[in-house]
């Protein structure tokens, strides 16, 4: 049984991050960001457009094609109080696509800003969507942890919930940018390949890619594939406990097509992941395959990857075999894609199974994302971050990028 990381002290993953090093806005041209290259313990730097030069021809690169939704809705009470309702995940129906297609009612799990001013009764807002005047109401239901069940209703069957968010919602940029969302963020805080609506935060490693970089990767013979993980607000949730055992990872929803599973098998279960969201999805696939190897009749609920599962079950199944088990599961159920969820925490002590290289930005001190990076580079994250701090790299969502090859 491998070492369990529950007793890792998060204070050991701190570093000084002055506010001026946090990129408040992206560069005018996405792919002109700096690229830190960490290869087998050695650090160097280049510009992002050079990324294809560092990857082997014939390798497989996996992107997360999730699209950030305009998840913040603002209501003003008759008293003048402003209430923010921040949609986190769909409850009724709980499928993203179906929820966005609703035409009269949709329920979401939401964070509520200025909650103390919302005593009772529904919130209302008049608006015009697609030329139709409508009234949107939000009614507060049960409390679930730090979030609330919110029922949204509107009075026009021509208007979908997706339409309402598109017109009435605000893009939720990260809280540490300490600024209001601007019109430009609607474009710059989406990857150029974003397609599937559902995230409340961008998979930011992908923000550096442009059509010319994608074309250069393809010309080099690198196989490009996409999966979907909808990024939740929990990605910004600070680790408040001294040891990470006390930190509950948020659930994230993933969708992976059978064609990607087959492609991964063809590449001997080896991939370069773009972003920590792709990393969490790919590594979760391995543990889903292990579940199916141990229980071929597992239900969809049983495929959910629990936070500590990788450390508590024997993982002697080869990665290719684990992926074949998922393919078999999809075949038995006549499914074209695997839809499930993960709470995986990747921390030092974790043994990576599928991800062999990763493209990622520079993460917040004392974050679970820094733990994930540390596990990947065998604890050598200080070397990378000291270099980035000493060589004028820009940090966090709109900051510069790195390519990590342990």
Short mmCIF file of C-alpha atoms in Angstrom, two decimals:
data_model
loop_
_atom_site.label_atom_id
_atom_site.label_comp_id
_atom_site.label_asym_id
_atom_site.label_seq_id
_atom_site.Cartn_x
_atom_site.Cartn_y
_atom_site.Cartn_z
CA UNK A 1 0.00 0.00 0.00
CA UNK A 2 1.45 3.34 -1.01
CA UNK A 3 1.96 6.30 1.29
CA UNK A 4 -1.28 8.12 2.10
CA UNK A 5 -0.94 11.90 1.76
CA UNK A 6 -3.67 12.76 4.29
CA UNK A 7 -1.13 14.08 6.79
CA UNK A 8 0.65 16.44 4.40
CA UNK A 9 0.83 19.89 5.99
CA UNK A 10 -0.38 22.49 3.53
CA UNK A 11 1.93 25.10 5.10
CA UNK A 12 4.83 23.26 3.41
CA UNK A 13 3.36 24.31 0.06
CA UNK A 14 3.58 28.03 0.61
CA UNK A 15 5.66 30.56 -1.31
CA UNK A 16 5.69 34.38 -1.46
CA UNK A 17 3.42 35.65 -4.25
CA UNK A 18 3.40 39.47 -4.40
CA UNK A 19 0.19 40.93 -5.84
CA UNK A 20 2.11 42.56 -8.71
CA UNK A 21 3.10 39.06 -9.97
CA UNK A 22 -0.54 38.06 -10.45
CA UNK A 23 -1.53 38.77 -14.06
CA UNK A 24 -4.69 40.88 -13.88
CA UNK A 25 -5.23 40.77 -17.65
CA UNK A 26 -3.96 38.44 -20.40
CA UNK A 27 -1.31 39.44 -22.92
CA UNK A 28 -2.67 41.04 -26.14
CA UNK A 29 -1.62 37.90 -28.09
CA UNK A 30 -2.29 34.67 -26.20
CA UNK A 31 0.57 32.57 -27.52
CA UNK A 32 3.25 35.17 -26.74
CA UNK A 33 3.25 34.20 -23.07
CA UNK A 34 6.44 32.85 -21.56
CA UNK A 35 6.88 29.08 -21.35
CA UNK A 36 8.91 27.52 -18.55
CA UNK A 37 10.28 24.11 -19.53
CA UNK A 38 11.02 21.63 -16.75
CA UNK A 39 12.63 18.46 -18.11
CA UNK A 40 14.09 15.79 -15.85
CA UNK A 41 15.00 18.32 -13.19
CA UNK A 42 16.40 20.99 -15.55
CA UNK A 43 14.65 24.36 -15.99
CA UNK A 44 14.78 26.66 -19.02
CA UNK A 45 12.44 29.14 -20.70
CA UNK A 46 11.02 29.91 -24.13
CA UNK A 47 7.93 31.46 -25.67
CA UNK A 48 4.65 29.53 -25.86
CA UNK A 49 4.67 29.32 -29.67
CA UNK A 50 7.72 27.03 -29.32
CA UNK A 51 5.74 24.39 -27.39
CA UNK A 52 5.57 21.89 -30.32
CA UNK A 53 9.40 21.72 -30.41
CA UNK A 54 9.45 20.12 -26.94
CA UNK A 55 6.95 17.34 -27.61
CA UNK A 56 7.69 14.10 -29.44
CA UNK A 57 6.05 13.48 -32.82
CA UNK A 58 3.39 10.80 -32.59
CA UNK A 59 2.47 11.67 -29.00
CA UNK A 60 -1.08 12.29 -27.78
CA UNK A 61 -2.16 15.64 -26.34
CA UNK A 62 -5.45 15.99 -24.47
CA UNK A 63 -7.42 19.22 -24.00
CA UNK A 64 -10.45 20.09 -21.87
CA UNK A 65 -13.09 21.64 -24.17
CA UNK A 66 -15.37 22.92 -21.41
CA UNK A 67 -16.83 26.39 -21.85
CA UNK A 68 -17.21 28.90 -19.03
CA UNK A 69 -20.82 29.93 -18.49
CA UNK A 70 -21.98 33.40 -17.47
CA UNK A 71 -22.89 31.96 -14.10
CA UNK A 72 -23.35 35.11 -11.99
CA UNK A 73 -26.90 36.48 -11.84
CA UNK A 74 -27.66 39.77 -10.09
CA UNK A 75 -31.03 40.64 -8.56
CA UNK A 76 -31.99 43.87 -6.84
CA UNK A 77 -34.52 43.75 -4.02
CA UNK A 78 -37.16 46.47 -3.62
CA UNK A 79 -35.08 47.71 -0.68
CA UNK A 80 -32.21 48.32 -3.12
CA UNK A 81 -30.08 45.46 -1.78
CA UNK A 82 -28.08 43.67 -4.50
CA UNK A 83 -28.13 39.87 -4.29
CA UNK A 84 -25.73 37.77 -6.37
CA UNK A 85 -26.75 34.22 -7.27
CA UNK A 86 -23.79 32.22 -8.57
CA UNK A 87 -24.81 29.02 -10.40
CA UNK A 88 -22.45 26.18 -9.44
CA UNK A 89 -24.02 23.00 -10.75
CA UNK A 90 -27.38 21.90 -12.13
CA UNK A 91 -29.74 19.93 -9.86
CA UNK A 92 -33.01 19.64 -11.77
CA UNK A 93 -32.39 18.32 -14.32
CA UNK A 94 -28.87 17.48 -13.18
CA UNK A 95 -27.54 17.04 -16.73
CA UNK A 96 -25.91 20.26 -17.98
CA UNK A 97 -27.18 20.01 -21.55
CA UNK A 98 -30.77 19.24 -20.52
CA UNK A 99 -30.72 21.99 -17.90
CA UNK A 100 -29.56 24.62 -20.38
CA UNK A 101 -32.41 23.55 -22.70
CA UNK A 102 -35.14 24.08 -20.06
CA UNK A 103 -37.83 26.56 -21.10
CA UNK A 104 -39.77 27.34 -17.87
CA UNK A 105 -37.92 26.06 -14.82
CA UNK A 106 -34.37 25.06 -13.85
CA UNK A 107 -32.89 24.34 -10.42
CA UNK A 108 -29.23 24.89 -9.55
CA UNK A 109 -26.97 24.62 -6.56
CA UNK A 110 -25.82 28.20 -6.05
CA UNK A 111 -23.66 30.37 -3.85
CA UNK A 112 -25.53 33.46 -2.71
CA UNK A 113 -23.79 36.78 -2.16
CA UNK A 114 -25.35 39.16 0.40
CA UNK A 115 -27.46 36.25 1.69
CA UNK A 116 -28.39 38.04 4.92
CA UNK A 117 -30.40 40.57 2.90
CA UNK A 118 -32.48 37.80 1.27
CA UNK A 119 -34.80 36.90 4.12
CA UNK A 120 -37.68 35.23 2.26
CA UNK A 121 -39.80 35.32 -0.86
CA UNK A 122 -38.59 35.10 -4.46
CA UNK A 123 -36.24 37.52 -6.18
CA UNK A 124 -37.52 38.93 -9.48
CA UNK A 125 -35.94 40.57 -12.46
CA UNK A 126 -37.53 41.85 -15.65
CA UNK A 127 -35.48 41.42 -18.79
CA UNK A 128 -35.67 41.11 -22.54
CA UNK A 129 -34.22 37.93 -24.02
CA UNK A 130 -34.21 37.27 -27.79
CA UNK A 131 -36.75 40.09 -28.13
CA UNK A 132 -39.14 38.58 -25.56
CA UNK A 133 -39.92 40.45 -22.33
CA UNK A 134 -39.73 37.97 -19.45
CA UNK A 135 -39.75 37.93 -15.67
CA UNK A 136 -37.14 35.66 -14.05
CA UNK A 137 -37.76 34.61 -10.46
CA UNK A 138 -35.32 32.91 -8.09
CA UNK A 139 -36.68 31.04 -5.07
CA UNK A 140 -34.39 29.83 -2.32
CA UNK A 141 -34.63 26.21 -1.20
CA UNK A 142 -32.64 24.08 1.20
CA UNK A 143 -29.12 24.92 2.30
CA UNK A 144 -26.41 22.41 1.28
CA UNK A 145 -23.14 23.24 2.98
CA UNK A 146 -22.14 26.70 1.79
CA UNK A 147 -24.59 26.60 -1.14
CA UNK A 148 -28.36 26.75 -1.65
CA UNK A 149 -30.88 25.02 -3.87
CA UNK A 150 -32.30 27.79 -6.10
CA UNK A 151 -35.35 27.35 -8.33
CA UNK A 152 -35.42 29.61 -11.38
CA UNK A 153 -38.70 30.19 -13.21
CA UNK A 154 -39.57 32.38 -16.18
CA UNK A 155 -42.70 32.99 -18.17
CA UNK A 156 -41.83 32.40 -21.81
CA UNK A 157 -41.45 28.93 -23.39
CA UNK A 158 -39.45 30.43 -26.29
CA UNK A 159 -36.56 31.23 -23.94
CA UNK A 160 -34.11 28.61 -22.60
CA UNK A 161 -32.08 28.85 -19.41
CA UNK A 162 -28.97 29.04 -21.62
CA UNK A 163 -30.47 32.11 -23.33
CA UNK A 164 -31.05 33.76 -19.94
CA UNK A 165 -27.47 33.18 -18.77
CA UNK A 166 -26.13 34.41 -22.10
CA UNK A 167 -28.00 37.73 -21.84
CA UNK A 168 -28.35 38.25 -18.11
CA UNK A 169 -25.39 36.40 -16.58
CA UNK A 170 -21.90 37.69 -15.90
CA UNK A 171 -18.73 35.71 -16.56
CA UNK A 172 -17.18 34.69 -13.20
CA UNK A 173 -13.50 35.62 -13.42
CA UNK A 174 -11.30 34.39 -10.52
CA UNK A 175 -11.73 36.21 -7.19
CA UNK A 176 -7.99 36.84 -6.83
CA UNK A 177 -7.99 39.20 -9.83
CA UNK A 178 -9.71 41.71 -7.53
CA UNK A 179 -11.53 43.45 -10.36
CA UNK A 180 -14.89 43.46 -12.10
CA UNK A 181 -15.51 41.34 -15.17
CA UNK A 182 -14.93 43.34 -18.36
CA UNK A 183 -16.42 42.79 -21.79
CA UNK A 184 -13.03 41.58 -23.07
CA UNK A 185 -13.05 38.71 -20.54
CA UNK A 186 -15.92 37.08 -22.45
CA UNK A 187 -13.38 36.24 -25.13
CA UNK A 188 -10.05 36.10 -23.29
CA UNK A 189 -11.33 33.91 -20.42
CA UNK A 190 -12.38 31.16 -22.87
CA UNK A 191 -10.04 28.78 -24.67
CA UNK A 192 -10.17 29.02 -28.47
CA UNK A 193 -11.46 25.41 -28.52
CA UNK A 194 -14.14 25.76 -25.79
CA UNK A 195 -17.38 24.03 -26.82
CA UNK A 196 -19.32 22.35 -24.01
CA UNK A 197 -20.98 24.79 -21.60
CA UNK A 198 -20.74 24.08 -17.89
CA UNK A 199 -17.68 25.53 -16.15
CA UNK A 200 -17.61 28.40 -13.68
CA UNK A 201 -13.83 28.75 -14.13
CA UNK A 202 -11.68 28.39 -17.23
CA UNK A 203 -9.21 25.52 -17.71
CA UNK A 204 -6.56 28.23 -17.82
CA UNK A 205 -3.60 26.25 -19.19
CA UNK A 206 -5.56 26.21 -22.45
CA UNK A 207 -5.81 30.00 -22.66
CA UNK A 208 -2.36 30.19 -24.32
CA UNK A 209 -3.31 28.09 -27.35
CA UNK A 210 -4.08 29.77 -30.66
CA UNK A 211 -5.04 28.23 -34.01
CA UNK A 212 -1.42 28.63 -35.18
CA UNK A 213 -0.05 26.70 -32.18
CA UNK A 214 -2.67 23.97 -32.66
CA UNK A 215 -1.77 23.78 -36.37
CA UNK A 216 1.94 23.55 -35.52
CA UNK A 217 1.26 20.68 -33.12
CA UNK A 218 -0.73 18.84 -35.79
CA UNK A 219 2.02 19.44 -38.37
CA UNK A 220 4.51 17.88 -35.98
CA UNK A 221 2.37 14.73 -35.95
CA UNK A 222 0.98 15.21 -32.45
CA UNK A 223 -2.49 13.73 -31.98
CA UNK A 224 -4.91 16.28 -30.46
CA UNK A 225 -8.01 15.07 -28.60
CA UNK A 226 -10.62 16.66 -26.33
CA UNK A 227 -12.50 15.57 -23.25
CA UNK A 228 -14.78 17.54 -20.91
CA UNK A 229 -14.44 18.32 -17.22
CA UNK A 230 -16.66 21.11 -15.95
CA UNK A 231 -14.59 23.20 -13.56
CA UNK A 232 -16.38 24.05 -10.32
CA UNK A 233 -15.90 27.05 -8.05
CA UNK A 234 -14.25 24.63 -5.62
CA UNK A 235 -11.10 24.94 -7.71
CA UNK A 236 -10.56 28.26 -5.89
CA UNK A 237 -11.45 26.85 -2.47
CA UNK A 238 -8.48 27.42 -0.18
CA UNK A 239 -7.17 24.58 1.96
CA UNK A 240 -8.11 25.80 5.43
CA UNK A 241 -7.11 22.69 7.40
CA UNK A 242 -3.52 22.25 8.61
CA UNK A 243 -3.39 18.76 7.10
CA UNK A 244 -5.05 18.01 3.78
CA UNK A 245 -7.10 15.23 5.38
CA UNK A 246 -9.44 18.01 6.56
CA UNK A 247 -9.98 19.42 3.04
CA UNK A 248 -12.97 18.12 1.10
CA UNK A 249 -12.40 18.08 -2.64
CA UNK A 250 -15.27 19.36 -4.76
CA UNK A 251 -17.05 17.04 -7.19
CA UNK A 252 -16.42 17.70 -10.88
CA UNK A 253 -18.37 16.24 -13.79
CA UNK A 254 -16.53 14.55 -16.64
CA UNK A 255 -17.43 13.29 -20.07
CA UNK A 256 -15.01 11.19 -22.15
CA UNK A 257 -15.94 9.72 -25.53
CA UNK A 258 -15.18 6.11 -26.42
CA UNK A 259 -12.99 7.35 -29.28
CA UNK A 260 -10.63 9.00 -26.76
CA UNK A 261 -10.51 5.83 -24.65
CA UNK A 262 -9.52 3.92 -27.79
CA UNK A 263 -6.97 6.59 -28.73
CA UNK A 264 -5.42 6.38 -25.26
CA UNK A 265 -5.17 2.60 -25.57
CA UNK A 266 -3.50 3.02 -29.00
CA UNK A 267 -0.96 5.33 -27.32
CA UNK A 268 -0.22 2.77 -24.61
CA UNK A 269 -2.13 4.86 -22.03
CA UNK A 270 0.35 7.75 -22.30
CA UNK A 271 -0.70 11.36 -22.80
CA UNK A 272 0.36 14.99 -22.46
CA UNK A 273 -2.37 16.76 -20.49
CA UNK A 274 -3.24 20.42 -21.08
CA UNK A 275 -4.17 21.72 -17.64
CA UNK A 276 -4.83 20.24 -14.24
CA UNK A 277 -8.47 19.58 -15.21
CA UNK A 278 -7.34 17.24 -18.01
CA UNK A 279 -4.89 15.68 -15.55
CA UNK A 280 -7.64 14.97 -13.02
CA UNK A 281 -9.88 13.51 -15.72
CA UNK A 282 -7.22 11.25 -17.23
CA UNK A 283 -6.00 9.97 -13.88
CA UNK A 284 -9.61 9.42 -12.76
CA UNK A 285 -10.12 7.22 -15.83
CA UNK A 286 -7.47 4.85 -14.52
CA UNK A 287 -9.23 4.49 -11.16
CA UNK A 288 -12.62 4.05 -12.86
CA UNK A 289 -11.03 1.21 -14.85
CA UNK A 290 -9.72 -0.33 -11.61
CA UNK A 291 -13.25 -0.19 -10.15
CA UNK A 292 -14.57 -2.00 -13.23
CA UNK A 293 -11.74 -4.56 -13.09
CA UNK A 294 -12.83 -5.40 -9.52
CA UNK A 295 -16.57 -5.12 -10.21
CA UNK A 296 -17.63 -5.35 -13.89
CA UNK A 297 -21.27 -4.77 -12.86
CA UNK A 298 -20.51 -1.44 -11.16
CA UNK A 299 -23.30 1.15 -11.46
CA UNK A 300 -22.76 4.70 -12.71
CA UNK A 301 -22.75 5.92 -9.08
CA UNK A 302 -20.05 3.39 -8.16
CA UNK A 303 -17.79 4.75 -10.91
CA UNK A 304 -17.52 8.11 -9.11
CA UNK A 305 -13.89 8.53 -8.01
CA UNK A 306 -13.74 9.35 -4.31
CA UNK A 307 -11.15 11.74 -2.90
CA UNK A 308 -8.87 9.18 -1.25
CA UNK A 309 -9.68 6.19 -3.47
CA UNK A 310 -6.30 6.09 -5.28
CA UNK A 311 -4.48 5.68 -1.97
CA UNK A 312 -6.82 3.15 -0.40
CA UNK A 313 -7.19 0.52 -3.13
CA UNK A 314 -4.49 -1.70 -4.57
CA UNK A 315 -3.73 -0.41 -8.07
CA UNK A 316 -1.84 -3.25 -9.73
CA UNK A 317 -4.02 -3.08 -12.87
CA UNK A 318 -2.01 -1.91 -15.88
CA UNK A 319 -3.25 1.43 -17.29
CA UNK A 320 -4.06 -0.06 -20.72
CA UNK A 321 -6.09 -2.83 -19.06
CA UNK A 322 -7.97 -0.24 -16.94
CA UNK A 323 -8.91 1.66 -20.11
CA UNK A 324 -9.99 -1.56 -21.82
CA UNK A 325 -12.33 -2.21 -18.88
CA UNK A 326 -13.97 1.19 -19.51
CA UNK A 327 -14.32 0.38 -23.21
CA UNK A 328 -15.98 -2.92 -22.27
CA UNK A 329 -18.35 -1.09 -19.93
CA UNK A 330 -19.34 1.36 -22.69
CA UNK A 331 -19.86 -1.55 -25.12
CA UNK A 332 -22.06 -3.48 -22.66
CA UNK A 333 -24.25 -0.43 -22.11
CA UNK A 334 -24.29 0.74 -25.74
CA UNK A 335 -22.77 4.10 -24.72
CA UNK A 336 -20.71 6.47 -26.87
CA UNK A 337 -19.25 8.34 -23.90
CA UNK A 338 -18.48 7.85 -20.23
CA UNK A 339 -20.35 10.36 -18.05
CA UNK A 340 -19.37 10.35 -14.40
CA UNK A 341 -17.79 12.49 -11.70
CA UNK A 342 -14.57 12.70 -9.70
CA UNK A 343 -13.35 14.09 -6.40
CA UNK A 344 -9.79 12.86 -6.90
CA UNK A 345 -7.10 14.66 -4.91
CA UNK A 346 -3.65 14.29 -6.43
CA UNK A 347 -0.96 14.98 -3.86
CA UNK A 348 2.60 13.83 -3.12
CA UNK A 349 2.41 10.07 -2.65
CA UNK A 350 0.21 9.74 -5.75
CA UNK A 351 1.53 7.51 -8.54
CA UNK A 352 0.65 8.95 -11.97
CA UNK A 353 -0.69 6.33 -14.39
CA UNK A 354 -1.50 8.04 -17.69
CA UNK A 355 -0.18 11.62 -17.71
CA UNK A 356 3.48 11.71 -18.84
CA UNK A 357 3.78 15.48 -19.47
CA UNK A 358 1.62 18.44 -18.58
CA UNK A 359 1.09 22.02 -19.68
CA UNK A 360 -0.02 24.14 -16.73
CA UNK A 361 0.04 27.68 -15.35
CA UNK A 362 1.51 28.77 -12.00
CA UNK A 363 -0.85 28.07 -9.13
CA UNK A 364 -1.73 29.73 -5.84
CA UNK A 365 0.32 29.01 -2.71
CA UNK A 366 -1.16 26.31 -0.45
CA UNK A 367 -3.58 25.09 -3.13
CA UNK A 368 -4.54 21.56 -4.12
CA UNK A 369 -3.26 22.39 -7.63
CA UNK A 370 0.23 22.99 -6.23
CA UNK A 371 -0.01 19.58 -4.51
CA UNK A 372 -0.88 18.02 -7.89
CA UNK A 373 2.16 19.63 -9.53
CA UNK A 374 4.43 18.59 -6.65
CA UNK A 375 3.30 14.97 -6.98
CA UNK A 376 4.10 15.11 -10.70
CA UNK A 377 7.62 16.55 -10.34
CA UNK A 378 8.48 14.32 -7.35
CA UNK A 379 8.45 17.18 -4.85
CA UNK A 380 10.67 19.43 -6.95
CA UNK A 381 8.11 22.25 -7.29
CA UNK A 382 10.34 24.79 -5.47
CA UNK A 383 12.89 24.63 -8.32
CA UNK A 384 10.16 25.54 -10.82
CA UNK A 385 8.51 28.26 -8.78
CA UNK A 386 11.78 29.84 -7.63
CA UNK A 387 12.84 30.08 -11.28
CA UNK A 388 9.47 31.58 -12.31
CA UNK A 389 9.58 34.16 -9.49
CA UNK A 390 13.18 35.03 -10.32
CA UNK A 391 12.64 35.35 -14.07
CA UNK A 392 9.63 37.65 -14.25
CA UNK A 393 6.97 35.05 -15.01
CA UNK A 394 3.33 36.10 -14.60
CA UNK A 395 1.21 33.99 -12.23
CA UNK A 396 -2.29 32.43 -11.99
CA UNK A 397 -5.16 32.32 -14.51
CA UNK A 398 -4.02 35.01 -16.95
CA UNK A 399 -0.34 34.36 -16.29
CA UNK A 400 2.41 32.46 -18.12
CA UNK A 401 2.69 28.74 -18.77
CA UNK A 402 4.94 25.76 -18.08
CA UNK A 403 5.63 22.41 -19.68
CA UNK A 404 6.50 19.77 -17.09
CA UNK A 405 8.22 16.53 -18.07
CA UNK A 406 9.40 14.63 -14.97
#
